[in-house]
PDB file of C-alpha atoms and ligand atoms in Angstrom:
ATOM      1  CA  UNK A  14     -46.888 161.813-171.723  1.00  0.00           C
ATOM      2  CA  UNK A  15     -49.431 164.108-173.088  1.00  0.00           C
ATOM      3  CA  UNK A  16     -48.366 167.487-173.737  1.00  0.00           C
ATOM      4  CA  UNK A  17     -49.806 170.508-175.612  1.00  0.00           C
ATOM      5  CA  UNK A  18     -48.349 173.903-175.783  1.00  0.00           C
ATOM      6  CA  UNK A  19     -50.761 176.626-176.222  1.00  0.00           C
ATOM      7  CA  UNK A  20     -49.445 180.333-177.043  1.00  0.00           C
ATOM      8  CA  UNK A  21     -51.979 182.441-174.848  1.00  0.00           C
ATOM      9  CA  UNK A  22     -52.990 186.179-174.612  1.00  0.00           C
ATOM     10  CA  UNK A  23     -51.493 189.162-176.330  1.00  0.00           C
ATOM     11  CA  UNK A  24     -47.978 188.279-175.264  1.00  0.00           C
ATOM     12  CA  UNK A  25     -48.486 184.613-176.606  1.00  0.00           C
ATOM     13  CA  UNK A  26     -47.066 183.167-173.376  1.00  0.00           C
ATOM     14  CA  UNK A  27     -46.527 179.251-173.890  1.00  0.00           C
ATOM     15  CA  UNK A  28     -49.131 177.387-171.583  1.00  0.00           C
ATOM     16  CA  UNK A  29     -48.250 173.775-171.251  1.00  0.00           C
ATOM     17  CA  UNK A  30     -50.933 171.002-170.574  1.00  0.00           C
ATOM     18  CA  UNK A  31     -49.067 167.801-169.429  1.00  0.00           C
ATOM     19  CA  UNK A  32     -51.058 164.642-168.660  1.00  0.00           C
ATOM     20  CA  UNK A  33     -50.331 160.874-167.796  1.00  0.00           C
ATOM     21  CA  UNK A  34     -51.689 158.857-170.628  1.00  0.00           C
ATOM     22  CA  UNK A  35     -52.775 156.192-168.028  1.00  0.00           C
ATOM     23  CA  UNK A  36     -54.360 158.082-165.028  1.00  0.00           C
ATOM     24  CA  UNK A  37     -55.287 161.398-167.003  1.00  0.00           C
ATOM     25  CA  UNK A  38     -54.200 163.465-164.275  1.00  0.00           C
ATOM     26  CA  UNK A  39     -52.375 166.628-165.193  1.00  0.00           C
ATOM     27  CA  UNK A  40     -50.859 169.735-164.662  1.00  0.00           C
ATOM     28  CA  UNK A  41     -50.965 172.856-166.176  1.00  0.00           C
ATOM     29  CA  UNK A  42     -48.323 175.442-166.209  1.00  0.00           C
ATOM     30  CA  UNK A  43     -48.327 179.005-166.944  1.00  0.00           C
ATOM     31  CA  UNK A  44     -52.043 179.674-167.544  1.00  0.00           C
ATOM     32  CA  UNK A  45     -51.524 183.221-168.522  1.00  0.00           C
ATOM     33  CA  UNK A  46     -54.797 184.036-170.432  1.00  0.00           C
ATOM     34  CA  UNK A  47     -57.236 182.350-173.070  1.00  0.00           C
ATOM     35  CA  UNK A  48     -58.468 179.905-170.128  1.00  0.00           C
ATOM     36  CA  UNK A  49     -61.575 178.743-172.199  1.00  0.00           C
ATOM     37  CA  UNK A  50     -59.066 177.027-174.760  1.00  0.00           C
ATOM     38  CA  UNK A  51     -57.065 175.636-172.078  1.00  0.00           C
ATOM     39  CA  UNK A  52     -60.347 173.922-170.558  1.00  0.00           C
ATOM     40  CA  UNK A  53     -60.888 172.584-174.063  1.00  0.00           C
ATOM     41  CA  UNK A  54     -57.815 171.186-174.333  1.00  0.00           C
ATOM     42  CA  UNK A  55     -58.109 169.478-170.705  1.00  0.00           C
ATOM     43  CA  UNK A  56     -61.422 168.190-172.178  1.00  0.00           C
ATOM     44  CA  UNK A  57     -60.233 167.054-175.215  1.00  0.00           C
ATOM     45  CA  UNK A  58     -57.689 164.728-173.563  1.00  0.00           C
ATOM     46  CA  UNK A  59     -60.314 163.860-170.734  1.00  0.00           C
ATOM     47  CA  UNK A  60     -57.646 165.005-168.271  1.00  0.00           C
ATOM     48  CA  UNK A  61     -58.094 166.159-164.306  1.00  0.00           C
ATOM     49  CA  UNK A  62     -55.756 168.833-163.415  1.00  0.00           C
ATOM     50  CA  UNK A  63     -53.836 168.233-160.113  1.00  0.00           C
ATOM     51  CA  UNK A  64     -51.472 170.958-160.051  1.00  0.00           C
ATOM     52  CA  UNK A  65     -51.468 174.647-161.365  1.00  0.00           C
ATOM     53  CA  UNK A  66     -47.758 175.869-161.524  1.00  0.00           C
ATOM     54  CA  UNK A  67     -46.628 179.327-162.392  1.00  0.00           C
ATOM     55  CA  UNK A  68     -42.826 179.516-163.498  1.00  0.00           C
ATOM     56  CA  UNK A  69     -42.869 183.431-162.350  1.00  0.00           C
ATOM     57  CA  UNK A  70     -45.409 186.048-161.317  1.00  0.00           C
ATOM     58  CA  UNK A  71     -45.434 188.180-164.440  1.00  0.00           C
ATOM     59  CA  UNK A  72     -49.079 188.897-165.504  1.00  0.00           C
ATOM     60  CA  UNK A  73     -48.827 186.733-168.995  1.00  0.00           C
ATOM     61  CA  UNK A  74     -47.902 183.679-167.092  1.00  0.00           C
ATOM     62  CA  UNK A  75     -50.422 183.950-163.987  1.00  0.00           C
ATOM     63  CA  UNK A  76     -53.110 185.929-165.128  1.00  0.00           C
ATOM     64  CA  UNK A  77     -55.377 183.237-165.861  1.00  0.00           C
ATOM     65  CA  UNK A  78     -54.697 181.077-162.682  1.00  0.00           C
ATOM     66  CA  UNK A  79     -57.728 181.852-160.744  1.00  0.00           C
ATOM     67  CA  UNK A  80     -60.226 180.992-163.466  1.00  0.00           C
ATOM     68  CA  UNK A  81     -58.670 178.007-163.923  1.00  0.00           C
ATOM     69  CA  UNK A  82     -58.268 177.079-160.303  1.00  0.00           C
ATOM     70  CA  UNK A  83     -62.271 177.714-160.529  1.00  0.00           C
ATOM     71  CA  UNK A  84     -62.893 175.343-163.082  1.00  0.00           C
ATOM     72  CA  UNK A  85     -60.666 172.548-162.032  1.00  0.00           C
ATOM     73  CA  UNK A  86     -60.330 172.621-158.277  1.00  0.00           C
ATOM     74  CA  UNK A  87     -56.483 172.621-158.594  1.00  0.00           C
ATOM     75  CA  UNK A  88     -54.009 174.242-156.334  1.00  0.00           C
ATOM     76  CA  UNK A  89     -51.688 177.192-157.675  1.00  0.00           C
ATOM     77  CA  UNK A  90     -48.076 176.598-157.004  1.00  0.00           C
ATOM     78  CA  UNK A  91     -45.604 179.415-157.155  1.00  0.00           C
ATOM     79  CA  UNK A  92     -41.778 180.117-155.443  1.00  0.00           C
ATOM     80  CA  UNK A  93     -42.457 182.348-152.590  1.00  0.00           C
ATOM     81  CA  UNK A  94     -39.737 184.954-153.835  1.00  0.00           C
ATOM     82  CA  UNK A  95     -42.089 185.768-156.470  1.00  0.00           C
ATOM     83  CA  UNK A  96     -44.891 186.582-153.852  1.00  0.00           C
ATOM     84  CA  UNK A  97     -44.471 190.467-153.627  1.00  0.00           C
ATOM     85  CA  UNK A  98     -44.158 190.484-157.701  1.00  0.00           C
ATOM     86  CA  UNK A  99     -47.523 188.930-157.671  1.00  0.00           C
ATOM     87  CA  UNK A 100     -48.967 191.883-155.478  1.00  0.00           C
ATOM     88  CA  UNK A 101     -47.773 194.154-158.356  1.00  0.00           C
ATOM     89  CA  UNK A 102     -49.855 192.354-160.956  1.00  0.00           C
ATOM     90  CA  UNK A 103     -52.440 195.802-161.150  1.00  0.00           C
ATOM     91  CA  UNK A 104     -48.829 197.709-162.261  1.00  0.00           C
ATOM     92  CA  UNK A 105     -47.852 195.112-164.643  1.00  0.00           C
ATOM     93  CA  UNK A 106     -51.184 195.258-166.282  1.00  0.00           C
ATOM     94  CA  UNK A 107     -50.843 198.905-166.775  1.00  0.00           C
ATOM     95  CA  UNK A 108     -47.368 198.415-168.341  1.00  0.00           C
ATOM     96  CA  UNK A 109     -48.695 195.858-170.822  1.00  0.00           C
ATOM     97  CA  UNK A 110     -51.944 197.521-171.770  1.00  0.00           C
ATOM     98  CA  UNK A 111     -53.990 194.522-170.154  1.00  0.00           C
ATOM     99  CA  UNK A 112     -56.502 194.223-167.945  1.00  0.00           C
ATOM    100  CA  UNK A 113     -55.677 193.362-164.527  1.00  0.00           C
ATOM    101  CA  UNK A 114     -56.789 189.647-163.616  1.00  0.00           C
ATOM    102  CA  UNK A 115     -57.497 191.009-160.217  1.00  0.00           C
ATOM    103  CA  UNK A 116     -55.834 188.968-157.006  1.00  0.00           C
ATOM    104  CA  UNK A 117     -54.122 185.749-157.345  1.00  0.00           C
ATOM    105  CA  UNK A 118     -54.208 183.402-154.450  1.00  0.00           C
ATOM    106  CA  UNK A 119     -51.101 181.019-154.103  1.00  0.00           C
ATOM    107  CA  UNK A 120     -51.879 177.771-152.469  1.00  0.00           C
ATOM    108  CA  UNK A 121     -48.328 176.466-152.251  1.00  0.00           C
ATOM    109  CA  UNK A 122     -44.708 177.376-152.441  1.00  0.00           C
ATOM    110  CA  UNK A 123     -42.396 175.485-154.546  1.00  0.00           C
ATOM    111  CA  UNK A 124     -38.772 175.615-154.301  1.00  0.00           C
ATOM    112  CA  UNK A 125     -35.511 174.032-155.338  1.00  0.00           C
ATOM    113  CA  UNK A 126     -35.327 170.146-155.630  1.00  0.00           C
ATOM    114  CA  UNK A 127     -39.256 169.819-154.982  1.00  0.00           C
ATOM    115  CA  UNK A 128     -40.930 167.480-157.251  1.00  0.00           C
ATOM    116  CA  UNK A 129     -44.417 168.000-158.700  1.00  0.00           C
ATOM    117  CA  UNK A 130     -46.408 164.820-159.592  1.00  0.00           C
ATOM    118  CA  UNK A 131     -49.449 164.041-161.875  1.00  0.00           C
ATOM    119  CA  UNK A 132     -49.983 160.584-162.417  1.00  0.00           C
ATOM    120  CA  UNK A 133     -46.668 158.761-163.134  1.00  0.00           C
ATOM    121  CA  UNK A 134     -45.058 162.061-164.272  1.00  0.00           C
ATOM    122  CA  UNK A 135     -42.561 163.492-162.216  1.00  0.00           C
ATOM    123  CA  UNK A 136     -41.100 167.110-162.566  1.00  0.00           C
ATOM    124  CA  UNK A 137     -37.946 168.323-160.725  1.00  0.00           C
ATOM    125  CA  UNK A 138     -38.286 172.282-159.434  1.00  0.00           C
ATOM    126  CA  UNK A 139     -34.870 174.018-160.233  1.00  0.00           C
ATOM    127  CA  UNK A 140     -35.198 177.710-158.705  1.00  0.00           C
ATOM    128  CA  UNK A 141     -33.660 180.023-161.451  1.00  0.00           C
ATOM    129  CA  UNK A 142     -33.802 183.589-160.043  1.00  0.00           C
ATOM    130  CA  UNK A 143     -32.625 186.091-162.666  1.00  0.00           C
ATOM    131  CA  UNK A 144     -35.676 186.893-164.588  1.00  0.00           C
ATOM    132  CA  UNK A 145     -37.411 187.685-161.532  1.00  0.00           C
ATOM    133  CA  UNK A 146     -36.387 186.473-158.020  1.00  0.00           C
ATOM    134  CA  UNK A 147     -38.956 183.381-157.993  1.00  0.00           C
ATOM    135  CA  UNK A 148     -38.392 182.243-161.252  1.00  0.00           C
ATOM    136  CA  UNK A 149     -38.426 178.397-161.583  1.00  0.00           C
ATOM    137  CA  UNK A 150     -37.961 175.936-164.223  1.00  0.00           C
ATOM    138  CA  UNK A 151     -39.849 172.388-164.327  1.00  0.00           C
ATOM    139  CA  UNK A 152     -37.596 169.314-165.401  1.00  0.00           C
ATOM    140  CA  UNK A 153     -38.974 166.039-166.395  1.00  0.00           C
ATOM    141  CA  UNK A 154     -36.004 163.594-166.261  1.00  0.00           C
ATOM    142  CA  UNK A 155     -37.566 160.614-167.767  1.00  0.00           C
ATOM    143  CA  UNK A 156     -39.209 162.576-170.674  1.00  0.00           C
ATOM    144  CA  UNK A 157     -35.456 165.042-170.660  1.00  0.00           C
ATOM    145  CA  UNK A 158     -37.878 168.200-170.951  1.00  0.00           C
ATOM    146  CA  UNK A 159     -37.640 171.255-169.542  1.00  0.00           C
ATOM    147  CA  UNK A 160     -40.324 173.971-169.117  1.00  0.00           C
ATOM    148  CA  UNK A 161     -38.075 176.915-168.833  1.00  0.00           C
ATOM    149  CA  UNK A 162     -40.479 179.986-168.166  1.00  0.00           C
ATOM    150  CA  UNK A 163     -38.803 183.172-169.335  1.00  0.00           C
ATOM    151  CA  UNK A 164     -35.247 182.108-167.977  1.00  0.00           C
ATOM    152  CA  UNK A 165     -34.239 180.573-171.324  1.00  0.00           C
ATOM    153  CA  UNK A 166     -35.254 181.085-175.050  1.00  0.00           C
ATOM    154  CA  UNK A 167     -34.242 179.940-178.367  1.00  0.00           C
ATOM    155  CA  UNK A 168     -31.092 181.918-178.906  1.00  0.00           C
ATOM    156  CA  UNK A 169     -32.006 184.574-176.295  1.00  0.00           C
ATOM    157  CA  UNK A 170     -32.436 184.372-172.293  1.00  0.00           C
ATOM    158  CA  UNK A 171     -34.842 186.174-169.999  1.00  0.00           C
ATOM    159  CA  UNK A 172     -34.515 190.109-169.769  1.00  0.00           C
ATOM    160  CA  UNK A 173     -33.563 191.155-166.271  1.00  0.00           C
ATOM    161  CA  UNK A 174     -34.408 195.389-166.387  1.00  0.00           C
ATOM    162  CA  UNK A 175     -38.023 194.417-164.728  1.00  0.00           C
ATOM    163  CA  UNK A 176     -38.404 194.845-161.026  1.00  0.00           C
ATOM    164  CA  UNK A 177     -36.589 191.801-159.341  1.00  0.00           C
ATOM    165  CA  UNK A 178     -34.470 191.331-162.267  1.00  0.00           C
ATOM    166  CA  UNK A 179     -30.601 190.546-162.200  1.00  0.00           C
ATOM    167  CA  UNK A 180     -28.475 189.643-164.891  1.00  0.00           C
ATOM    168  CA  UNK A 181     -25.867 187.974-162.896  1.00  0.00           C
ATOM    169  CA  UNK A 182     -28.375 186.001-161.337  1.00  0.00           C
ATOM    170  CA  UNK A 183     -29.754 184.647-164.366  1.00  0.00           C
ATOM    171  CA  UNK A 184     -26.329 184.079-165.909  1.00  0.00           C
ATOM    172  CA  UNK A 185     -25.317 182.051-162.604  1.00  0.00           C
ATOM    173  CA  UNK A 186     -28.910 180.185-162.822  1.00  0.00           C
ATOM    174  CA  UNK A 187     -28.249 178.973-166.229  1.00  0.00           C
ATOM    175  CA  UNK A 188     -24.700 178.190-166.130  1.00  0.00           C
ATOM    176  CA  UNK A 189     -25.024 176.133-162.823  1.00  0.00           C
ATOM    177  CA  UNK A 190     -28.138 174.780-163.185  1.00  0.00           C
ATOM    178  CA  UNK A 191     -29.709 174.733-166.639  1.00  0.00           C
ATOM    179  CA  UNK A 192     -26.675 173.961-168.681  1.00  0.00           C
ATOM    180  CA  UNK A 193     -26.081 171.151-166.243  1.00  0.00           C
ATOM    181  CA  UNK A 194     -28.951 168.915-168.149  1.00  0.00           C
ATOM    182  CA  UNK A 195     -28.171 166.631-170.625  1.00  0.00           C
ATOM    183  CA  UNK A 196     -27.861 167.982-174.293  1.00  0.00           C
ATOM    184  CA  UNK A 197     -30.936 166.214-175.837  1.00  0.00           C
ATOM    185  CA  UNK A 198     -33.303 167.787-173.026  1.00  0.00           C
ATOM    186  CA  UNK A 199     -36.164 169.598-175.251  1.00  0.00           C
ATOM    187  CA  UNK A 200     -36.730 172.996-173.840  1.00  0.00           C
ATOM    188  CA  UNK A 201     -39.863 174.418-173.843  1.00  0.00           C
ATOM    189  CA  UNK A 202     -39.658 178.468-173.340  1.00  0.00           C
ATOM    190  CA  UNK A 203     -42.069 180.798-171.966  1.00  0.00           C
ATOM    191  CA  UNK A 204     -42.328 182.533-175.288  1.00  0.00           C
ATOM    192  CA  UNK A 205     -41.633 181.131-178.916  1.00  0.00           C
ATOM    193  CA  UNK A 206     -40.157 178.103-180.473  1.00  0.00           C
ATOM    194  CA  UNK A 207     -38.693 175.050-178.751  1.00  0.00           C
ATOM    195  CA  UNK A 208     -34.905 174.651-178.446  1.00  0.00           C
ATOM    196  CA  UNK A 209     -32.498 171.932-176.914  1.00  0.00           C
ATOM    197  CA  UNK A 210     -30.146 172.232-174.372  1.00  0.00           C
ATOM    198  CA  UNK A 211     -27.382 171.154-176.633  1.00  0.00           C
ATOM    199  CA  UNK A 212     -28.560 173.834-179.403  1.00  0.00           C
ATOM    200  CA  UNK A 213     -28.286 176.692-176.705  1.00  0.00           C
ATOM    201  CA  UNK A 214     -24.909 175.566-175.127  1.00  0.00           C
ATOM    202  CA  UNK A 215     -23.664 175.708-178.673  1.00  0.00           C
ATOM    203  CA  UNK A 216     -25.204 178.781-180.378  1.00  0.00           C
ATOM    204  CA  UNK A 217     -26.983 181.075-177.432  1.00  0.00           C
ATOM    205  CA  UNK A 218     -24.727 184.441-177.617  1.00  0.00           C
ATOM    206  CA  UNK A 219     -25.291 184.614-173.964  1.00  0.00           C
ATOM    207  CA  UNK A 220     -24.147 181.438-172.795  1.00  0.00           C
ATOM    208  CA  UNK A 221     -20.730 181.528-174.615  1.00  0.00           C
TER     209      UNK A 221
HETATM  210 ZN1   ZN B 308     -41.834 187.034-167.385  1.00  0.00          ZN
END
């Protein structure tokens, strides 16, 4: 598995470029900004992007999706419970002091237990409402790797005070779905350093 993690934009969202070393097929997760840099990474590894996956409809995760779609022709995937939030990108831009990316079109809904493929790579979609209603995590069972969006961070969890947020729901998502994964699972949060499920199970104050 080729996996490059690139912090993008002013909020340094972790954008993942994940590719199959043999077929060169790839998916890009959370292309929030700095699309020129994302495209340079794709070119460096000679990848063909098949899927653009958005973990949730916050501007720092979705802001560059249309530019990347224009460059690659790949469809944009998002859980439909975040479609309303996606209509609020202009307002989100004001909150963050960022330029609005304009309208983002979604090509495909993704939901619990869907699988997303690129070459031989397979990711299971885990619907984890709480940070937003439509938040999803992507789990690669063979590689034991979780792309967590803003649901889980090293030592913390996603904020739930923005529209669509729910503390009760994020705790339920984490306890029932995320912590069901093996301890050795490497977690790539939406921002900040990597961690593991075991580390968070042991020391994350929100998961005690
Ligand atoms: Zn977010």
